[in-house]
XYZ file of C-alpha atoms in Angstrom:
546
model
C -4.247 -42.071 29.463
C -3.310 -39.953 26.528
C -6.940 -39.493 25.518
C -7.617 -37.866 28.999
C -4.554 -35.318 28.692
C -5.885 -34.584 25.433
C -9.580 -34.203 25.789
C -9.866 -30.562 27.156
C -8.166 -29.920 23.837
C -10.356 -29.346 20.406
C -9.245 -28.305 16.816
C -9.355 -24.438 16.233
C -9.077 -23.782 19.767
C -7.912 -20.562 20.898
C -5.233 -20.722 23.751
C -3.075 -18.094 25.057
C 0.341 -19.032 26.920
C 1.668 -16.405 28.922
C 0.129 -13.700 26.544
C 1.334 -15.369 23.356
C -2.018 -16.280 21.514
C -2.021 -19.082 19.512
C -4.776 -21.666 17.492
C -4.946 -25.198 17.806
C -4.044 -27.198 14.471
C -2.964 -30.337 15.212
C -3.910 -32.692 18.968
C -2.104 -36.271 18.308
C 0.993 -38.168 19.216
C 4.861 -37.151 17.829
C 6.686 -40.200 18.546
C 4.540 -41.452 21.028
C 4.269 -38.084 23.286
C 0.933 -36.386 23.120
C 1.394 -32.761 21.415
C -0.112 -30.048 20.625
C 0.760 -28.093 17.247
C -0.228 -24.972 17.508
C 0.152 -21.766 14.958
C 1.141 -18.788 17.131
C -0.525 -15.353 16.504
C 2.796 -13.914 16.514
C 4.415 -15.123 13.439
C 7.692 -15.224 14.556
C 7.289 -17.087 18.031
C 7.414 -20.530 16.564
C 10.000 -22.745 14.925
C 8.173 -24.088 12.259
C 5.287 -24.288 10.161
C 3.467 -27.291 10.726
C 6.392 -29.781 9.821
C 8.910 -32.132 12.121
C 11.182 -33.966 10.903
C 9.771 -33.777 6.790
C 6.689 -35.252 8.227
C 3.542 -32.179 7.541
C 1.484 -32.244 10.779
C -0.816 -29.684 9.916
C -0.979 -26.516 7.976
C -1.098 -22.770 8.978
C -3.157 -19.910 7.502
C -0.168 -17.759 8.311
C 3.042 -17.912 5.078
C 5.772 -17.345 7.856
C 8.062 -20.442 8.659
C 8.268 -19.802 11.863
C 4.661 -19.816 12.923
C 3.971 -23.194 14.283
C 5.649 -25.193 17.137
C 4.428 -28.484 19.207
C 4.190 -27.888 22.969
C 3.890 -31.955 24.326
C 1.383 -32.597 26.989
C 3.548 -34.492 29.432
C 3.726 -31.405 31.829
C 1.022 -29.556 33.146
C 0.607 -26.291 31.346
C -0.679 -23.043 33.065
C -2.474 -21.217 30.189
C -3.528 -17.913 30.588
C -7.721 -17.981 31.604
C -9.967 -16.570 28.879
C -12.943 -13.824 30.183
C -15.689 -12.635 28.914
C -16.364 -8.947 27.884
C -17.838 -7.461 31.055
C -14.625 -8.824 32.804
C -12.571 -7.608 30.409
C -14.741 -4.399 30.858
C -13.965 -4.048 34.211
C -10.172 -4.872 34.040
C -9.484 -2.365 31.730
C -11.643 0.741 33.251
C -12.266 -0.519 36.567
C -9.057 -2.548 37.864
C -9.110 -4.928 40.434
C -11.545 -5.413 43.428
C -14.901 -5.094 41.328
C -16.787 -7.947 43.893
C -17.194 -6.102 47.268
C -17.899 -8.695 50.316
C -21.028 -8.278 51.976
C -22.166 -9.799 54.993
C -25.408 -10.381 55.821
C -25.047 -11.996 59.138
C -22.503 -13.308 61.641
C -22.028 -16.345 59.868
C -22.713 -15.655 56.555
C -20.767 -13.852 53.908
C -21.903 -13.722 50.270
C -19.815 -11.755 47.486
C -22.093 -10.108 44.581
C -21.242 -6.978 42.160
C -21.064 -3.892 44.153
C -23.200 -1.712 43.717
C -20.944 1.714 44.586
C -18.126 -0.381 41.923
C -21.096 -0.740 38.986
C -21.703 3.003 39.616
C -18.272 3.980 39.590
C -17.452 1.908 36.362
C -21.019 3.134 34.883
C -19.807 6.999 35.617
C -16.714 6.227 33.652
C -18.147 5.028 30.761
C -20.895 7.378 30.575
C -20.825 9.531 27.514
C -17.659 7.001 26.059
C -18.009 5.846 22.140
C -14.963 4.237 21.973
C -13.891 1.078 23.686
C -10.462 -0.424 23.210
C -10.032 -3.935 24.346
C -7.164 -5.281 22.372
C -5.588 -8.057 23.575
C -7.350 -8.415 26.348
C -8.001 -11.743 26.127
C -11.832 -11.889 25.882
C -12.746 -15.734 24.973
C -16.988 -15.239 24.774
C -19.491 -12.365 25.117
C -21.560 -12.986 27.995
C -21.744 -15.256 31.386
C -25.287 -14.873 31.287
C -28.495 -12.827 30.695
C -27.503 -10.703 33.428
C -24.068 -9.419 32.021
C -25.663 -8.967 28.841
C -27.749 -6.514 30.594
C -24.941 -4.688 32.747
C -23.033 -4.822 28.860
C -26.020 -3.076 27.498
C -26.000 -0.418 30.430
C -22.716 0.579 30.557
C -22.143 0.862 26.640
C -25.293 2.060 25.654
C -23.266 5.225 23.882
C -20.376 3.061 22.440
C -20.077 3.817 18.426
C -16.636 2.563 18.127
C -15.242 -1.007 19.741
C -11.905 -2.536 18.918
C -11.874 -6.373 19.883
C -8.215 -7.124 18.690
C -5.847 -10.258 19.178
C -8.418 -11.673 21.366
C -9.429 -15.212 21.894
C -12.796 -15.306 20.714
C -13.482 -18.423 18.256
C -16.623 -18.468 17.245
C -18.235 -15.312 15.113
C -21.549 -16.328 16.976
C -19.944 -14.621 20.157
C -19.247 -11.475 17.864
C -22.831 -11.204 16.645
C -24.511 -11.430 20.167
C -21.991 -8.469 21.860
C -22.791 -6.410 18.770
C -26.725 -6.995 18.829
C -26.340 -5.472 22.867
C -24.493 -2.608 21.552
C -27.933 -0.989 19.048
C -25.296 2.431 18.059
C -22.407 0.780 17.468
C -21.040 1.939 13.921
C -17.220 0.405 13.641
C -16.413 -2.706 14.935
C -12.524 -3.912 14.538
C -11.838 -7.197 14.708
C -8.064 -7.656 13.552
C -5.824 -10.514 14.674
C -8.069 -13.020 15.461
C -8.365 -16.398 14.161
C -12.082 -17.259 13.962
C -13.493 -20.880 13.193
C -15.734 -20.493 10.550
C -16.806 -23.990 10.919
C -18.809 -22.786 13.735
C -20.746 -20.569 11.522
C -22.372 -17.222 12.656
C -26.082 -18.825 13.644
C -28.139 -16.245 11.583
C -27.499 -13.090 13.348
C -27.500 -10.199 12.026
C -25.382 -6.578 13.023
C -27.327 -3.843 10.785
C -26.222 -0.975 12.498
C -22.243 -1.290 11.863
C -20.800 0.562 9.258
C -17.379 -0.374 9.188
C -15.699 -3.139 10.187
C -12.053 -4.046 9.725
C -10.996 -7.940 9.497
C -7.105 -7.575 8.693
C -4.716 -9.765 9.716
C -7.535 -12.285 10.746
C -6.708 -14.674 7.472
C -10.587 -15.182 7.030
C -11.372 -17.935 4.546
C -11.498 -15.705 1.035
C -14.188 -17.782 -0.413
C -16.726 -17.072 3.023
C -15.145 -13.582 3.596
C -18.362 -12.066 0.818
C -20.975 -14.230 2.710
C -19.819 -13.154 6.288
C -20.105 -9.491 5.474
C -23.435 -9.301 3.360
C -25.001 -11.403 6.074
C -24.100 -10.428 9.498
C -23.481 -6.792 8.907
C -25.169 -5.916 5.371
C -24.440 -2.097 6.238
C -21.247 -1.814 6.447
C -19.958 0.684 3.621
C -16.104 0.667 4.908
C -14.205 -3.015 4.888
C -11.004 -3.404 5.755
C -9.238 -6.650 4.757
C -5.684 -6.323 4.720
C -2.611 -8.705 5.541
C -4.984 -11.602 5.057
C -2.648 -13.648 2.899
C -5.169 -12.788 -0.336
C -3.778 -13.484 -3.433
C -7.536 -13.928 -5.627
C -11.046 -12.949 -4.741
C -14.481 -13.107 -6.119
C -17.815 -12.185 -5.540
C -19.012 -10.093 -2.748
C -22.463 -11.042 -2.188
C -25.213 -8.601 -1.064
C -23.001 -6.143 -0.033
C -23.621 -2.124 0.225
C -19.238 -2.008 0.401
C -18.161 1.363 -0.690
C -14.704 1.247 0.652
C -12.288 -1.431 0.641
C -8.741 -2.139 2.024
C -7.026 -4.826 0.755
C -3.230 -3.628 1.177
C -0.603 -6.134 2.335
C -2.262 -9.332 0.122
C -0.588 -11.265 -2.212
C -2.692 -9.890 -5.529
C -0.747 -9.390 -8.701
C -3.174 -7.728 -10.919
C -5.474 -5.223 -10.186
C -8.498 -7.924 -11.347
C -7.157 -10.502 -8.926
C -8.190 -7.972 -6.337
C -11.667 -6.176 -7.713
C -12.832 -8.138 -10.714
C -15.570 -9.466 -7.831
C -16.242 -6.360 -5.878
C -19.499 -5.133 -7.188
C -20.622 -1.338 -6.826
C -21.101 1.198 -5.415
C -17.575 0.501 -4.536
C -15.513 3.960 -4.848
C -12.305 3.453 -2.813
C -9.909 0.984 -3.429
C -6.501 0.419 -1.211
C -4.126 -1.716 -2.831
C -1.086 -0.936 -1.009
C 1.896 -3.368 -0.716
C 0.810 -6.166 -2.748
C 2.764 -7.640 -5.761
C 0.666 -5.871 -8.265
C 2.443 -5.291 -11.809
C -0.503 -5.450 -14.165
C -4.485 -5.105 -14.531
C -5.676 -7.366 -16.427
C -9.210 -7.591 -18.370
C -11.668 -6.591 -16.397
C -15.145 -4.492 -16.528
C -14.465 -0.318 -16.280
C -15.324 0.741 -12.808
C -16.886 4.398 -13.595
C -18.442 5.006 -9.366
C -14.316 4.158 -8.057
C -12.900 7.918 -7.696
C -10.094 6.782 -5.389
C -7.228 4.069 -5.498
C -4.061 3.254 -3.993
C -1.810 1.449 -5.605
C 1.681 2.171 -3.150
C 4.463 -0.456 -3.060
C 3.903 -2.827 -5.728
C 5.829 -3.920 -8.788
C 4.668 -1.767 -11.691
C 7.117 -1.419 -14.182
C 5.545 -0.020 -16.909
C 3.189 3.224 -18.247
C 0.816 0.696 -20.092
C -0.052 -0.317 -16.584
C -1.444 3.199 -16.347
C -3.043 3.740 -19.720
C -5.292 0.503 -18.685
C -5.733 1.579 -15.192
C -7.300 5.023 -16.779
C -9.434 2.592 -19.247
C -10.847 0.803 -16.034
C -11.299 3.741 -13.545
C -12.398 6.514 -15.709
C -13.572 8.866 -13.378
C -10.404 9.156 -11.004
C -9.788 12.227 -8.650
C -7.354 10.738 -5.774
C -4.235 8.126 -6.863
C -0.957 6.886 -5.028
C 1.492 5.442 -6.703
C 5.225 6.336 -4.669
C 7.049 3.326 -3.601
C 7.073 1.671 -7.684
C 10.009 0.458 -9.699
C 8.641 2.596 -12.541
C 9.869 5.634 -10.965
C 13.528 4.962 -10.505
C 14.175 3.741 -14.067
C 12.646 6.553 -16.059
C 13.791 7.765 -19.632
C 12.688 9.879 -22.205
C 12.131 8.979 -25.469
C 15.577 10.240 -26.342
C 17.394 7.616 -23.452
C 17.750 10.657 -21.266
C 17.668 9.961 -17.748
C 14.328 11.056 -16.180
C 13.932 12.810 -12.453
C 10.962 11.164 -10.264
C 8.963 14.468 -10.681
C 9.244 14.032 -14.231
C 7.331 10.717 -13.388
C 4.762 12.315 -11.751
C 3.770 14.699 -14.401
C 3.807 11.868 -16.989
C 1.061 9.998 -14.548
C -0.946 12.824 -14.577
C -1.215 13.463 -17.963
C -2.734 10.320 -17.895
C -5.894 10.684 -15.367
C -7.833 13.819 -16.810
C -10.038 14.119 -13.377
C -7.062 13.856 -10.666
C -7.295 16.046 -7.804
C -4.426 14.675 -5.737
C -1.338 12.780 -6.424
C 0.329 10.941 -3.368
C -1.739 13.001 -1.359
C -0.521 16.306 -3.363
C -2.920 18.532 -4.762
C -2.853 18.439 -8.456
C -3.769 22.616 -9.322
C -5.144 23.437 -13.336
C -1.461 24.879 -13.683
C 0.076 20.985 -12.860
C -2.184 19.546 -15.098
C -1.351 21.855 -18.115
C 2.487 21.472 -17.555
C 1.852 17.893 -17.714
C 0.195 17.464 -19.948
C 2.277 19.673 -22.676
C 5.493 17.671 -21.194
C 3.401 14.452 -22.441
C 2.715 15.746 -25.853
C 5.967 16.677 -26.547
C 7.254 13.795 -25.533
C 4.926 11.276 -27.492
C 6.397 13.831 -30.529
C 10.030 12.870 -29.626
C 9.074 8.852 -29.856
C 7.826 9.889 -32.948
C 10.294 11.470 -34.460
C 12.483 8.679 -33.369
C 10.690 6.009 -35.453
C 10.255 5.104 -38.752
C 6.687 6.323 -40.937
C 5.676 3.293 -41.323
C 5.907 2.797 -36.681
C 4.317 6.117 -36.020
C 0.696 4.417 -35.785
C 1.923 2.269 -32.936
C 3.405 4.895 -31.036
C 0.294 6.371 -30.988
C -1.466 3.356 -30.048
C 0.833 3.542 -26.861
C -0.673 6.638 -25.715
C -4.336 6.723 -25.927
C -4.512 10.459 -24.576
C -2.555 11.676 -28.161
C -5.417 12.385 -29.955
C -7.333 14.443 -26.576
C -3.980 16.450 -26.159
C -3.788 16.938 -30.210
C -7.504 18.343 -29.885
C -6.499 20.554 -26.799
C -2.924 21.730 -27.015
C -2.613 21.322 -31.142
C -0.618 18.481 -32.970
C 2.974 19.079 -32.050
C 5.838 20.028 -35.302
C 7.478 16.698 -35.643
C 11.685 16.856 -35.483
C 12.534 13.664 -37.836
C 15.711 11.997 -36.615
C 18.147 12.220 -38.832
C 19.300 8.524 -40.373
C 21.615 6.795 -37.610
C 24.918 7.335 -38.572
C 27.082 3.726 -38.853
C 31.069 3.496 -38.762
C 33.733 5.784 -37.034
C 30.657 8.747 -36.869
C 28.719 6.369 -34.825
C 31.996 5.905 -31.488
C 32.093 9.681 -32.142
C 30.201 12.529 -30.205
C 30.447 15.977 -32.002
C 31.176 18.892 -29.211
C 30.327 22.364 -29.734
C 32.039 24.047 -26.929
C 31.458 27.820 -25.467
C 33.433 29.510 -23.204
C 32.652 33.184 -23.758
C 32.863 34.550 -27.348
C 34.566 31.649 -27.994
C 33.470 28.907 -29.373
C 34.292 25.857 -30.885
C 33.870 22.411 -32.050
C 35.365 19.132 -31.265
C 34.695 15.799 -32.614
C 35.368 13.163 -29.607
C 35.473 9.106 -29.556
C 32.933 8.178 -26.654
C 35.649 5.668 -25.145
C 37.463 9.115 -23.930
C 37.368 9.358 -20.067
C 35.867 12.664 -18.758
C 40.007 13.443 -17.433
C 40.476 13.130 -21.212
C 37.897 15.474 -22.392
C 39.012 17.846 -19.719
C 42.761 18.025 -20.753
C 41.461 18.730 -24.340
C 39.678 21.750 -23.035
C 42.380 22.939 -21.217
C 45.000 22.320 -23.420
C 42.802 23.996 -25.943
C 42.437 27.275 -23.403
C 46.145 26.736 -21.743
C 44.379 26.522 -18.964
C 44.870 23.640 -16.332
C 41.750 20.849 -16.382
C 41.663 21.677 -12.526
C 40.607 25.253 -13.037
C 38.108 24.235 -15.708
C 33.770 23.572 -15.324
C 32.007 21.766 -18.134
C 27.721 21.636 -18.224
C 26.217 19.871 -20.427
C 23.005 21.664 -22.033
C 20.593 19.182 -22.963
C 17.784 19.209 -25.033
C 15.297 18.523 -22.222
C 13.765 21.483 -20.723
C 12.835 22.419 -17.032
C 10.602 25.124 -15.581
C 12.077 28.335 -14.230
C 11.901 27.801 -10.512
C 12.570 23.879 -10.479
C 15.030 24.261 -7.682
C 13.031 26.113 -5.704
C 13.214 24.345 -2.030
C 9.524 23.065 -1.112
C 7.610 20.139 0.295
C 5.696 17.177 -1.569
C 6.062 16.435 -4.977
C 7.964 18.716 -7.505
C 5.942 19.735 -9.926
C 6.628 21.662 -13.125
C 5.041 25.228 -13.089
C 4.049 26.942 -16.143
C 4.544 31.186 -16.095
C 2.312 33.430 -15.609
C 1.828 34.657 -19.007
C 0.668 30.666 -20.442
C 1.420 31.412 -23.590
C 5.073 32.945 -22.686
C 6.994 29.326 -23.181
C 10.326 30.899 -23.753
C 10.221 33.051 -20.323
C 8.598 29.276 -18.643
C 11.402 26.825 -19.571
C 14.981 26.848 -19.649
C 17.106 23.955 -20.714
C 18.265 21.358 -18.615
C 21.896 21.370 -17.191
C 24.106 18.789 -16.436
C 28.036 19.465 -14.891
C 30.162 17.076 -16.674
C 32.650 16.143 -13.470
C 36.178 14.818 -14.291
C 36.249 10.691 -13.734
C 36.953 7.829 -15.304
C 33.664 7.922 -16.882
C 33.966 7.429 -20.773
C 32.082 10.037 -22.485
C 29.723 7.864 -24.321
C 28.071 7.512 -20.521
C 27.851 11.109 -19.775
C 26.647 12.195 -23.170
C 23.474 9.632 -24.615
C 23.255 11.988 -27.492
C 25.566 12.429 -30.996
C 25.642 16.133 -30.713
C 26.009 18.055 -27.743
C 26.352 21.938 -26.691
C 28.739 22.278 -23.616
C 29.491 25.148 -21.752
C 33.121 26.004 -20.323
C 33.231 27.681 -16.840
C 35.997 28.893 -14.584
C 36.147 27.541 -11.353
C 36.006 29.964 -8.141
C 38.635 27.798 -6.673
């Protein structure tokens, strides 16, 4: 009895229960009931992931816990009916009451395709090139030779077809619409679950171009195969949220563009180190990336994406400009690298500051997070870099200078353009009470003074001093902090995009470009030492409006 309520029932099957599309992964007993465990395309419809009670039924391509759940087989189920494409066709640009009735004599009725419905359908996809059938619940291409024909009629113009969350299994089905379809150039296939058991019976698709396979968590080691056989033209390949996390070889491929954002990769090899050329854009959005690895230099890849991972570092950089050479479009916002920056003095960094350090290092950029990179951003960058690299510099010992400039490839190319910077040396670190103390020079007008403060004082501290100094009250008082970092005239200037540092008109006018950078010191409980990273500091006094 249990075999027969379990026979219509194979593994890999695709199902759909009122609209929720799932796969069949598991057709057996759970203490003694006859289930079904099936992995729901919706990753949060389920309740588990393959497991009841500690016992591992089966296992999901999707990572979410909650993908999975066993519907038993004791009831009858009413699952929704797959169609083919024509119907699907015909649902979505047609509607209902495509067979027109036709009688033919008193007695007899017969029911056939109308002719006036074909037309009307025919009239309303004439001229179309793009067809969108998502979730439409298309199981198989064709009922026939003659749909195949009425397919090739009607979409004769179609360039562009999207076949998501469907219920087609078999990539077999997917080569024989696209062979009836001879100018279709992007085909998109996301969020289906294919059985590549089935295999894809030698067909071939030469005329697509792009195709786009995310979310369809195609087996990584047949994903190279699949393309460079069925479609060996395509030149744009999307394979994102797949649940990647290494891939190699790409077999006879012609890929040129490739989208692997929302993966698991953690170094930029794990994702390309296979990809052969003439790849030349590369999307590695939202992965976990946070290093590169060894891997060959990729001179033909001019664009990359690198969004929402976990770099940490600027030696990721320095060996992503090793690798891709040749550069002219990067993205990099959304990285823990730009909300912990510091100069080479421990002085907090702004995220624009970021910026102009990453283009320093890319010679050939064009664009920045979308943001065109002008001559003028390139030369402010890259003078900011130089004269940082002299500040780490100056900061080390003679004998460490060689490995600072190890750390920074581009210091001998900005030596050779820009000249070698004058070198500051840091004077010896001072050890004792000099070390707790931070030596003021304070200006308020003509006058000016100095004042030699332990860094434990709170910033309410260091204000009464001032006042009491003055005989003025702390609460009338306004102390900046100049540093010794420099920003561009204009900085605050409100504007869209990135902020980037401008040099003046007259290039070779630095002291009418830059003006140092100030910092209001506000009373708190802050203790000095935290508002004030440096030994010696220059601190204007102001008097408050009110």
């Amino acid at each position: 009895m249990h075999k027969n309520i379990m026979s219509p029932y194979h593994p890999n099957q695709r199902l759909s229960l009122k609209h929720d599309l799932c796969t069949v992964r598991f057709i057996g007993l759970i203490n003694e009931t006859p289930c079904l465990g099936v992995e729901w395309d919706n990753p949060l419809r389920g309740k588990h992931s393959g497991t009841h009670n500690g016992i591992k039924y089966f296992t999901c391509l999707s990572p979410s816990p909650t993908c999975a759940s066993f519907i038993p087989l004791t009831k009858p189920l009413r699952w929704d009916e797959g169609q083919s494409f024509l119907s699907a066709l015909r649902a979505k640009y047609e509607g209902e009451g495509h067979f027109a009735p036709v009688r033919i004599s008193r007695s007899k009725v017969v029911e056939e395709v109308g002719v006036e419905e074909f037309a009307k359908l025919e009239g309303r996809l004439a001229g179309s090139r793009d067809l969108v059938l998502d979730g439409m619940g298309i199981s198989h291409a064709f009922s026939g030779e003659r749909e195949k024909g009425e397919v090739g009629m009607l979409c004769a113009r179609v360039e562009h077809l999207d076949l998501s969350g469907n219920l087609i299994e078999g990539l077999g089905e997917v080569v024989k619409l696209v062979d009836a379809l001879p100018k279709l150039r992007s085909l998109v296939l996301a969020r289906n679950r294919f059985d590549v058991s089935l295999g894809w019976e030698g067909g071939m698709c030469p005329q697509v171009r792009e195709l786009e396979l995310r979310e369809t968590f195609f087996p990584v080691e047949r994903v190279w195969d699949f393309v460079g056989e069925v479609f060996p033209n395509v030149r744009v390949l999307g394979l994102g949220d797949n649940g990647f996390v290494n891939i190699k070889g790409n077999g006879n491929t012609q890929v040129q563009t490739v989208d692997f954002s929302g993966n698991g990769f953690r170094s930029v090899s794990d994702a390309i180190e296979g990809v052969m050329d003439p790849i030349q854009v590369v999307r590695l959005q939202r992965n976990c990336i946070a290093e590169v690895r060894e891997m060959t230099p990729r001179p033909l890849v001019t664009e990359l994406d690198l969004r929402y991972n976990d770099i940490s570092d600027w030696e990721f950089f320095n060996d992503i400009a090793k690798v891709f050479p040749n550069l002219k479009h990067l993205r990099t916002a959304g990285n823990p690298l730009y909300n912990s920056l510091f100069s080479a003095e421990g002085a907090p960094l702004a995220p624009e500051d970021g910026y102009m350090l990453t283009i320093s290092r890319f010679p050939n950029l064009e664009t920045l997070n979308y943001s065109k990179v002008t001559p003028k951003d390139v030369l402010n960058a890259e003078v900011y870099y130089l004269n940082q690299i002299a500040k780490e510099i100056a900061l080390v010992p003679p004998a460490d200078v060689g490995r600072v400039k190890e750390r920074h490839p581009r210091y001998s190319a900005l030596c050779a353009e820009y000249g070698e910077p004058v070198l500051t040396l840091q004077k010896p670190e001072p050890t004792g009470a000099a070390a707790r103390l931070i030596v003021i020079t304070f200006t308020l007008g003509k006058k000016v003074w100095e004042e030699a403060l332990p860094r434990s004082f709170d910033m309410y501290e260091v204000y009464g001093i001032v006042g009491k100094r003055l005989k003025i009250s702390p609460l009338k008082l306004k102390l900046v902090w100049h540093m010794s970092e420099k920003d561009p005239i204009g900085r605050d200037e409100v504007h869209t995009g990135p902020e980037w540092w401008d040099s003046s008109d007259e290039e070779g006018d630095s002291e009418k470009a830059w003006v140092r950078r100030e910092v209001e010191l506000m009373p708190s409980t802050r203790p000095l030492g935290t508002c004030i990273d440096a030994r010696e500091a220059s601190v204007s006094v102001e008097l408050r409006t009110r």
